[in-house]
Tab-separated table of C-alpha atoms (C1' of nucleotides) in Angstrom:
chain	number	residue	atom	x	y	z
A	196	UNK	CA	-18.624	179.869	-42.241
A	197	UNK	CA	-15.843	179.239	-44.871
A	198	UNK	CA	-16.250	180.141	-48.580
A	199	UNK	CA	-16.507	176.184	-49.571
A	200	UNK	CA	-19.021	175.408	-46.865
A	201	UNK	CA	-21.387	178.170	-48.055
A	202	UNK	CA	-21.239	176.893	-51.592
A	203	UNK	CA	-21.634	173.470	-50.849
A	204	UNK	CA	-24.526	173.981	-48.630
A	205	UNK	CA	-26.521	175.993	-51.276
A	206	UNK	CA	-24.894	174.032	-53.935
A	207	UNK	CA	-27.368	170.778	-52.297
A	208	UNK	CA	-30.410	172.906	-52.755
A	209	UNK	CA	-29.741	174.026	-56.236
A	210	UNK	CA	-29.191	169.846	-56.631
A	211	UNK	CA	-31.942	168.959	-54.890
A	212	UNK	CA	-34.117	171.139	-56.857
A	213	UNK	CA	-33.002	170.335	-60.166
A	214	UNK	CA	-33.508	166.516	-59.442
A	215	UNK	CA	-36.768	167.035	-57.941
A	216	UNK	CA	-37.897	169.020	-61.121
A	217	UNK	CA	-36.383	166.426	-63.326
A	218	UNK	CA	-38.166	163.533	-62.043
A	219	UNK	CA	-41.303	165.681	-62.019
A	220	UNK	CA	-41.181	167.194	-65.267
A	221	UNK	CA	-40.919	163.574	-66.553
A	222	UNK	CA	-44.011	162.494	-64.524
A	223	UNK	CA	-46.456	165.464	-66.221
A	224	UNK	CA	-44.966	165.104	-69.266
A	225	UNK	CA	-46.165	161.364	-69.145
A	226	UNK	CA	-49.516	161.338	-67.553
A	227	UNK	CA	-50.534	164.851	-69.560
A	228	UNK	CA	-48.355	165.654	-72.270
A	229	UNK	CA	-46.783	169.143	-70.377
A	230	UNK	CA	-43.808	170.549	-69.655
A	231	UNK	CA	-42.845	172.485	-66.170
A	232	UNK	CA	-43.220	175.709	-67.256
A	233	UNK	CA	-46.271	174.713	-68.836
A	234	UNK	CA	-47.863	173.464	-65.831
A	235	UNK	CA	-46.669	176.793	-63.926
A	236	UNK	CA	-48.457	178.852	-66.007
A	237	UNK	CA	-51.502	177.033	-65.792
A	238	UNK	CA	-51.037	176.579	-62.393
A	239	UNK	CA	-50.698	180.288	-61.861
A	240	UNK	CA	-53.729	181.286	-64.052
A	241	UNK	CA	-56.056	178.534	-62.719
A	242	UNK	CA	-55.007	180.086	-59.111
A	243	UNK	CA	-55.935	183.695	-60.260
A	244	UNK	CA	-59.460	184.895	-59.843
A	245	UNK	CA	-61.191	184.805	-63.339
A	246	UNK	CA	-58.314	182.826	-64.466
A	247	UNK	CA	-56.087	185.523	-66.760
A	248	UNK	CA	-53.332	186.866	-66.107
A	249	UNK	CA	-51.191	189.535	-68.309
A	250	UNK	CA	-48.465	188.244	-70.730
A	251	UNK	CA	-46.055	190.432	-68.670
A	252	UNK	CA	-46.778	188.904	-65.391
A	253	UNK	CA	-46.637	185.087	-66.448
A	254	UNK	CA	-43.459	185.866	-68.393
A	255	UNK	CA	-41.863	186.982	-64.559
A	256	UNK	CA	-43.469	183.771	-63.380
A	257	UNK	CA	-41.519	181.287	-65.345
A	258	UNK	CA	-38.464	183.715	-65.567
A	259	UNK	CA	-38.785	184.004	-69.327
A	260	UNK	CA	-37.968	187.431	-71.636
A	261	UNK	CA	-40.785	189.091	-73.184
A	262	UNK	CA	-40.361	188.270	-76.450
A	263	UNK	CA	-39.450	184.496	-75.410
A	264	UNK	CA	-42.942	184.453	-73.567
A	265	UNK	CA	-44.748	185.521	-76.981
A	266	UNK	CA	-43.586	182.153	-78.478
A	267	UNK	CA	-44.358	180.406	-75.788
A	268	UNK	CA	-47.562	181.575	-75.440
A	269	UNK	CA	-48.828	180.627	-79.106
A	270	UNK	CA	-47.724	177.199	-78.081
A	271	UNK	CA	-49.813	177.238	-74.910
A	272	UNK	CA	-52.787	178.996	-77.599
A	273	UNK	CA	-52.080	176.241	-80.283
A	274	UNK	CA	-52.218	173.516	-77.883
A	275	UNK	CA	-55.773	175.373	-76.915
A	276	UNK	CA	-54.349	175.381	-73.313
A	277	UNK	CA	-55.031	179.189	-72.968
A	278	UNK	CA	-56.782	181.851	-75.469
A	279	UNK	CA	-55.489	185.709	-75.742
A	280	UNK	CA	-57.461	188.442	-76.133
A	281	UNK	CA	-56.862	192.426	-75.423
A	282	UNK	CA	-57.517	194.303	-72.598
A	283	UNK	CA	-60.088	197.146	-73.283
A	284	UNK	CA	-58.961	199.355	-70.240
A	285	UNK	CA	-55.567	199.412	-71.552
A	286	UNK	CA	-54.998	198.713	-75.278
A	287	UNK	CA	-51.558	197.637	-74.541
A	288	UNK	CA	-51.972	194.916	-72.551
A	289	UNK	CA	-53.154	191.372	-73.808
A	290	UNK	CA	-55.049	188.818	-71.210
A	291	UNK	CA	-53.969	185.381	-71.352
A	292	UNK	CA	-57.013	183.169	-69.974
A	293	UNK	CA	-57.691	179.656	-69.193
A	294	UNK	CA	-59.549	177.615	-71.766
A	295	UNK	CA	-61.808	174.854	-70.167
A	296	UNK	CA	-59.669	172.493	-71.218
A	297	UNK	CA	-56.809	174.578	-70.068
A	298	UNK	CA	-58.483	174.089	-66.593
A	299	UNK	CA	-59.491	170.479	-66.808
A	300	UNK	CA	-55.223	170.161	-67.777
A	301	UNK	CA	-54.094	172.404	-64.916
A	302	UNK	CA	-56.754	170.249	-61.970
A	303	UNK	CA	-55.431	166.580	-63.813
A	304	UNK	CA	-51.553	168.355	-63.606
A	305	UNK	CA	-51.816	169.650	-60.088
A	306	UNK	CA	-53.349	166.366	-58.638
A	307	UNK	CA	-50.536	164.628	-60.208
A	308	UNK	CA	-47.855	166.987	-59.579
A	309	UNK	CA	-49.168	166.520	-55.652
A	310	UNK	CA	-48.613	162.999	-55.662
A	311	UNK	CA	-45.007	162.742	-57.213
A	312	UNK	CA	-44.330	165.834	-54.373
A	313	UNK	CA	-45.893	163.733	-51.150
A	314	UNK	CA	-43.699	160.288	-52.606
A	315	UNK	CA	-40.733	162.243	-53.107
A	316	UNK	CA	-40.696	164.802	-50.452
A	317	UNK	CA	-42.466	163.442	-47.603
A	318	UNK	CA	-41.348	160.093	-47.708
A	319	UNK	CA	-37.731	161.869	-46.619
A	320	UNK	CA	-38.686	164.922	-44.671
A	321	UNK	CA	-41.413	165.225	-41.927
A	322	UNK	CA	-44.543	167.880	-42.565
A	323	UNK	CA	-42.891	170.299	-39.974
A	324	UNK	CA	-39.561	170.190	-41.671
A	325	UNK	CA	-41.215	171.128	-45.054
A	326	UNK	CA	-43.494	173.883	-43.379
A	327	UNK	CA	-39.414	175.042	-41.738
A	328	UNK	CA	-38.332	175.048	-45.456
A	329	UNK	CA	-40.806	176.842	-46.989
A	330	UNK	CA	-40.545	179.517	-44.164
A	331	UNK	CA	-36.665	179.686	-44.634
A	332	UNK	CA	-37.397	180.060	-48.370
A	333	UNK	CA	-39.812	183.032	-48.562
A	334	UNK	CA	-37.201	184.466	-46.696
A	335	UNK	CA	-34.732	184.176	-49.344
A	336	UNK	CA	-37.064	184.804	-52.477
A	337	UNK	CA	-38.711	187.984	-50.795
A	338	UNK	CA	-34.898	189.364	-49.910
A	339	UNK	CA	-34.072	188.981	-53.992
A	340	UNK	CA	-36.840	191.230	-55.126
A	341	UNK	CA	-35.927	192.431	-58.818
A	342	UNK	CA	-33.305	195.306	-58.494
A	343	UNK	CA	-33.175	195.400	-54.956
A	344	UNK	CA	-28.876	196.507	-54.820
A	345	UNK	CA	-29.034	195.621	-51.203
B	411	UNK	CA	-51.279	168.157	-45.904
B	412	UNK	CA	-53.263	169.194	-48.723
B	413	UNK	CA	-52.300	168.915	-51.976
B	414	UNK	CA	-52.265	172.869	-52.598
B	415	UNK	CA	-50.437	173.547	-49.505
B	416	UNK	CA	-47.605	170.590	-50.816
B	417	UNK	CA	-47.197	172.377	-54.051
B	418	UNK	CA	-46.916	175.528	-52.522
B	419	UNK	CA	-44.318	174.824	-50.150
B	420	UNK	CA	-42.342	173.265	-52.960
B	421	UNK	CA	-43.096	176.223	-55.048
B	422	UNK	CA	-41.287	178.356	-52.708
B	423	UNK	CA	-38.248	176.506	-52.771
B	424	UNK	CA	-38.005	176.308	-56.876
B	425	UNK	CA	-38.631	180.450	-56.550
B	426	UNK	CA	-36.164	180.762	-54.316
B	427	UNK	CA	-33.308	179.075	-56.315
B	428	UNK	CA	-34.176	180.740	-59.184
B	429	UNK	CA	-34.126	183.829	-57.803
B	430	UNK	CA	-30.416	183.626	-56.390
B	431	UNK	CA	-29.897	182.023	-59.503
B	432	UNK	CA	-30.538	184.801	-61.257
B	433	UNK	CA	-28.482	187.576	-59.375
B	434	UNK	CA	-25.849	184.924	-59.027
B	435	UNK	CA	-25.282	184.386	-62.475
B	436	UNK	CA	-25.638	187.957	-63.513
B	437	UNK	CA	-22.834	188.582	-60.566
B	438	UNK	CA	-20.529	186.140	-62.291
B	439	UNK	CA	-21.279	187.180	-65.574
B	440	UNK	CA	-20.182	190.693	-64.499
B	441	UNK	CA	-16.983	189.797	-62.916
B	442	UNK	CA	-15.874	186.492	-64.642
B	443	UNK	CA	-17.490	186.760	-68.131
B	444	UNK	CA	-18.718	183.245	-67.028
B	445	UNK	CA	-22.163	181.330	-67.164
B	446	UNK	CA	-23.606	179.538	-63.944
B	447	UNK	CA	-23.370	176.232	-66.186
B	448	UNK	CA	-19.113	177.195	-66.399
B	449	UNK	CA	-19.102	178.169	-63.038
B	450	UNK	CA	-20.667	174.834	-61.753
B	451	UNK	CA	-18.378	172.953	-64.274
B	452	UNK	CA	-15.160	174.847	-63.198
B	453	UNK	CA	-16.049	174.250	-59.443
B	454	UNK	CA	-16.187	170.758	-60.242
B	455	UNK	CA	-13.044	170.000	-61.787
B	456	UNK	CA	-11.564	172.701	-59.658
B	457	UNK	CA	-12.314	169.947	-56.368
B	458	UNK	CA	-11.394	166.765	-57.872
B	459	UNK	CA	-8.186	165.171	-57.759
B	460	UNK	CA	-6.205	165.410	-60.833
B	461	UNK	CA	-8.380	168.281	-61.908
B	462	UNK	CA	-10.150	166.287	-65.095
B	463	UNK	CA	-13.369	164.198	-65.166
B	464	UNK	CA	-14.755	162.389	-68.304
B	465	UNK	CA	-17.218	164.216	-70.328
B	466	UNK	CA	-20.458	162.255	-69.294
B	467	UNK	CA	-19.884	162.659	-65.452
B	468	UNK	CA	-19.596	166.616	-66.119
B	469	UNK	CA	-22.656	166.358	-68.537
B	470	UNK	CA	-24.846	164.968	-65.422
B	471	UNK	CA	-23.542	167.042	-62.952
B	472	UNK	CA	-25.231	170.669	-65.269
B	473	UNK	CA	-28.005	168.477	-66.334
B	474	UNK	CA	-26.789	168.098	-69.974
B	475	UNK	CA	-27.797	165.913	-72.523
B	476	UNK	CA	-24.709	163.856	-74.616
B	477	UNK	CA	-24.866	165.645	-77.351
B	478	UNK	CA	-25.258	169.274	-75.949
B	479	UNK	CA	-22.521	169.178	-73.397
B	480	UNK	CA	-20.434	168.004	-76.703
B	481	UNK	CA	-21.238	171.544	-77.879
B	482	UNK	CA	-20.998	173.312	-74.393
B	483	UNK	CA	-17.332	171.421	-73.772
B	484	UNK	CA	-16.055	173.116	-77.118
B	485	UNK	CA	-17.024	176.833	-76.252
B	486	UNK	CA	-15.366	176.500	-73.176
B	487	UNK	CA	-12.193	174.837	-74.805
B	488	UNK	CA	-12.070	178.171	-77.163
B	489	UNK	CA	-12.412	180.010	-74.195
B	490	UNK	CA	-9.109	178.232	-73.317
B	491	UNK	CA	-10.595	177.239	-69.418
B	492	UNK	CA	-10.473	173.392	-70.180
B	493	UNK	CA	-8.333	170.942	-72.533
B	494	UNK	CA	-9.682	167.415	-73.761
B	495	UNK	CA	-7.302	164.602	-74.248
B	496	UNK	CA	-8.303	160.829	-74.782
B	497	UNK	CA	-8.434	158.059	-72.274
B	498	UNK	CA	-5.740	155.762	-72.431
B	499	UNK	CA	-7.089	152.799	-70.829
B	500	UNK	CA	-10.273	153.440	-72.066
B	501	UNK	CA	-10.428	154.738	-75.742
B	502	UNK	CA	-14.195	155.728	-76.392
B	503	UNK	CA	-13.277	157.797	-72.878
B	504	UNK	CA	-12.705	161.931	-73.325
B	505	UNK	CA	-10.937	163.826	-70.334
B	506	UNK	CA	-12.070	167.452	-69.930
B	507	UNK	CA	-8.821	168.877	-68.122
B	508	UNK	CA	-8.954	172.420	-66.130
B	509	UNK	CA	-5.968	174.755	-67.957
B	510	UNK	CA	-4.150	176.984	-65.572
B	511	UNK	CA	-6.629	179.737	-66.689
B	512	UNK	CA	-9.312	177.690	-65.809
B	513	UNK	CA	-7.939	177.179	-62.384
B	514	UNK	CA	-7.392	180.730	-61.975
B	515	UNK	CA	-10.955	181.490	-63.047
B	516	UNK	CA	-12.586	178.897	-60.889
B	517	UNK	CA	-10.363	180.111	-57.707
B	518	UNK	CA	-11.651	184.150	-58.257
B	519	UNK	CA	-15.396	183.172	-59.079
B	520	UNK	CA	-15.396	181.061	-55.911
B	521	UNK	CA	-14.323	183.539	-53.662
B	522	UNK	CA	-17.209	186.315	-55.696
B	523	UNK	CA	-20.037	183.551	-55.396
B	524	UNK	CA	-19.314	182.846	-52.155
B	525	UNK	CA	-19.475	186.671	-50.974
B	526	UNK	CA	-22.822	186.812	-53.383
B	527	UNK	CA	-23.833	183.982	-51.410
B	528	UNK	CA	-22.759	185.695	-48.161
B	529	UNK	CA	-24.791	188.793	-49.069
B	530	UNK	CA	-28.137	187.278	-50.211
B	531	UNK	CA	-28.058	184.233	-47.956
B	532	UNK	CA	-26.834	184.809	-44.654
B	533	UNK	CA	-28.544	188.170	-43.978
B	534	UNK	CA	-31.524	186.081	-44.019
B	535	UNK	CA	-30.541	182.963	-42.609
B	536	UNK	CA	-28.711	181.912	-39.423
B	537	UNK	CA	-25.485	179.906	-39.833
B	538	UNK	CA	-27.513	176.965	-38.436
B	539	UNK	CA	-30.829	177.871	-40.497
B	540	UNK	CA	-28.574	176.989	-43.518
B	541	UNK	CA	-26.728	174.053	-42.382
B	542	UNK	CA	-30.317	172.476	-41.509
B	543	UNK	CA	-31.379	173.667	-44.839
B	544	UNK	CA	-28.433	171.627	-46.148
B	545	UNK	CA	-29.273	168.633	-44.252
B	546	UNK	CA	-32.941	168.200	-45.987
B	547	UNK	CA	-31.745	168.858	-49.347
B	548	UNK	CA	-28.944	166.289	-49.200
B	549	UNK	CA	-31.670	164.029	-48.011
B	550	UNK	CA	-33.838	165.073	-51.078
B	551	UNK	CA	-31.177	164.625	-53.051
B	552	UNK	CA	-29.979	161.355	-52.480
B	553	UNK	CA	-33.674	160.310	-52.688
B	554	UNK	CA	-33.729	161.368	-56.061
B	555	UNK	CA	-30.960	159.412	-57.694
B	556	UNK	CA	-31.453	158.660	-61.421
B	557	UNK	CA	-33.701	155.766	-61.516
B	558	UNK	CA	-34.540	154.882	-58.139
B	559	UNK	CA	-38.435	154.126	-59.015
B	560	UNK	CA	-39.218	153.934	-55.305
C	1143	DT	C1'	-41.004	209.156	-73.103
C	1144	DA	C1'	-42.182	204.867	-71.471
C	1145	DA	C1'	-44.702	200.346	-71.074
C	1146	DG	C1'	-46.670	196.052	-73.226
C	1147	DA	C1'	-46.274	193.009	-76.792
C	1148	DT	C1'	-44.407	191.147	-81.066
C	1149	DT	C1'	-40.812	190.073	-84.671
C	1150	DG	C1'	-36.485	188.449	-86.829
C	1151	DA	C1'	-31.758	187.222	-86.143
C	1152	DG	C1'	-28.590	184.667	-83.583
C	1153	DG	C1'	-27.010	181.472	-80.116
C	1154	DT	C1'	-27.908	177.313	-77.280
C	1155	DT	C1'	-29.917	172.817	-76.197
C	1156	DT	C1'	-32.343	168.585	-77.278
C	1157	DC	C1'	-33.184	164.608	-80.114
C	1158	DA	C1'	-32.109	160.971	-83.082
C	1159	DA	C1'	-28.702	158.959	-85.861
C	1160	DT	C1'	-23.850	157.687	-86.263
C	1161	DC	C1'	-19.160	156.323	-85.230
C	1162	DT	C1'	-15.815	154.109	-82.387
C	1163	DT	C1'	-14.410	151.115	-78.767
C	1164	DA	C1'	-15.533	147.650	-74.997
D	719	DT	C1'	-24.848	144.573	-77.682
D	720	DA	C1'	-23.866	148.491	-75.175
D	721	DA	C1'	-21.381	152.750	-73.601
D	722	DG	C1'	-18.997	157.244	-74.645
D	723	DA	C1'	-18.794	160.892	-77.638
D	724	DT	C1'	-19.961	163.543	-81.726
D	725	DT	C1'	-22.965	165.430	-85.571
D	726	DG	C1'	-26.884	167.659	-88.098
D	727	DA	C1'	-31.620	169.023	-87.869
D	728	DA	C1'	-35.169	170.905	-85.264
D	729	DA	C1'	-36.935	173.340	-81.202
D	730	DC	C1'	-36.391	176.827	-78.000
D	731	DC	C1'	-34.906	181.130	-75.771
D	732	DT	C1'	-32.605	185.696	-75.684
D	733	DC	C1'	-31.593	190.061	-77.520
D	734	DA	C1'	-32.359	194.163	-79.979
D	735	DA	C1'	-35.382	196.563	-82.893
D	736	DT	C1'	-40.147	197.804	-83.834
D	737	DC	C1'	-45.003	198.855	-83.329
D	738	DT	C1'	-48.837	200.473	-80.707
D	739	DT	C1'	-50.890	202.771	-76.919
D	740	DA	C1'	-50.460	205.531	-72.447
DNA sequence: TAAGATTGAGGTTTCAATCTTA
DNA sequence: TAAGATTGAAACCTCAATCTTA
C-alpha cells in the first residue's frame, strides 16, 4: 500500500473519531452539564468494583499528566462528582471514589451517551460491522502498549 | 445491543486512536520538531492545489476554534512553514500559504508517519482489514457533518 | 532510589467581544 | 445583518521541581 493511501485510510478514523466525540461531547454537556473526559472517568470508576480507582490509573485513562490530573480532579471533587481520600495500605497513594451523586451522573451520562452512539453509529454501520471494528481495534490499542519499542 | 456493549465497542476505537496518536506524535516530534496539529495542517495544504487554504477551512479541519487557530497560524508563521497574505476578491478572507520549508517539512514527515503507520498498523492489520476499516469510518464520517440533526 | 501525588510557572486553547468587509 | 479574522481574559494542561512514603 502506498504512503498516501495508508495516511488517508487512518487519517478517516482519526476524523471519524473526532466528529463522533464532538457531537457527543456536546450532547452530555447539554443533558448533564459534563465534559468527555469527565464522563470517562466516571464511567471508569462506576465500572470498577467498589467504585475507586487510584489518581495514577484514571490519569492513564484520559491520557492526562500527573500533575494535570490533580487539577482535574479537584474539579471532579468541587463539582462533588468524586471524593479523595488516602489509601491506608500504601500512604502514597490517594483513592478517588464515586460520590452517590457521582453515580446517579455517570448511570444518567452512560444512558445518554448510549443513545447518541446507537443514532449515530448504527444508523450507518450494521451490529456485525461494529463488533468487526471493535475486534480490529483491540488489536491496535493492545499492540501500542506504553514503551513497547517494537 | 446493549447499551454497555455499544459504549464499549466505541470505547475501543477512541483508545485506539489515541494510542497511535500518541506514539505518532511523539515520532514526529522527534524527527520533525512538529506537533500532530502541524502535521495535519501541513498535510493539508501540502494536497491542495495552489498549496494555500483560508484560515477557517484549516481551523475546522484540527478542530480549532476562530480565535485559537488565529494564535496557532502565528507560531507556525515564526516557525517560517506557512505565509498569510490577504484575499483579493474577498477582503475579510486570509490565505495561509505553505513556504518552501513548509513543503519540505510536510514531504519528510509524510514519508516518517507513514512508516510509523506501517509499523504500528499493518503488523496488526491486513491490507484489506484496513481498507474495510476505512470504508466504515468514511461512512461515520460523512454521517457526522456539522449540523446534520438527523 | 523510586513511586504517587501535588505545586507553581509557562504555554496553549476557548470564549466573548471587536473590527473589517460583504 | 452576517461572515472572516483577531484580541484580551480566563480556563486548562504540561513540565519540572518538590514532598512524602516505600
Amino acid at each position: 500500500m502506498k504512503d498516501q493511501e495508508l495516511i488517508t485510510q487512518w487519517g478517516l478514523v482519526v476524523e471519524a473519531v473526532a466528529g463522533v466525540n464532538r457531537v457527543a461531547e456536546q450532547d452530555l454537556m447539554e443533558h448533564d452539564t459534563i465534559s468527555m473526559p469527565t464522563f470517562e472517568v466516571l464511567l471508569r470508576l462506576s465500572r470498577t468494583p467498589g467504585h475507586r480507582l487510584q489518581m495514577t490509573d484514571l490519569a492513564g485513562g484520559v491520557s492526562f499528566s500527573s500533575g494535570g490530573f490533580t487539577k482535574f480532579a479537584d474539579r471532579l471533587e468541587d463539582a462533588g462528582l468524586v471524593k479523595r481520600h488516602p489509601c491506608l495500605k500504601d500512604r502514597r497513594v490517594t483513592w478517588v471514589e464515586l460520590t452517590a451523586h457521582g453515580t446517579a451522573i455517570a448511570e444518567r451520562a452512560s444512558a445518554q451517551h448510549a443513545n447518541l452512539l446507537r443514532q449515530r453509529l448504527l444508523s450507518v454501520l450494521t451490529d456485525h460491522e461494529l463488533l468487526e471494528l471493535g475486534r480490529m481495534m483491540r488489536a491496535i490499542r493492545d499492540s501500542i502498549r506504553p514503551d513497547v519499542l517494537t
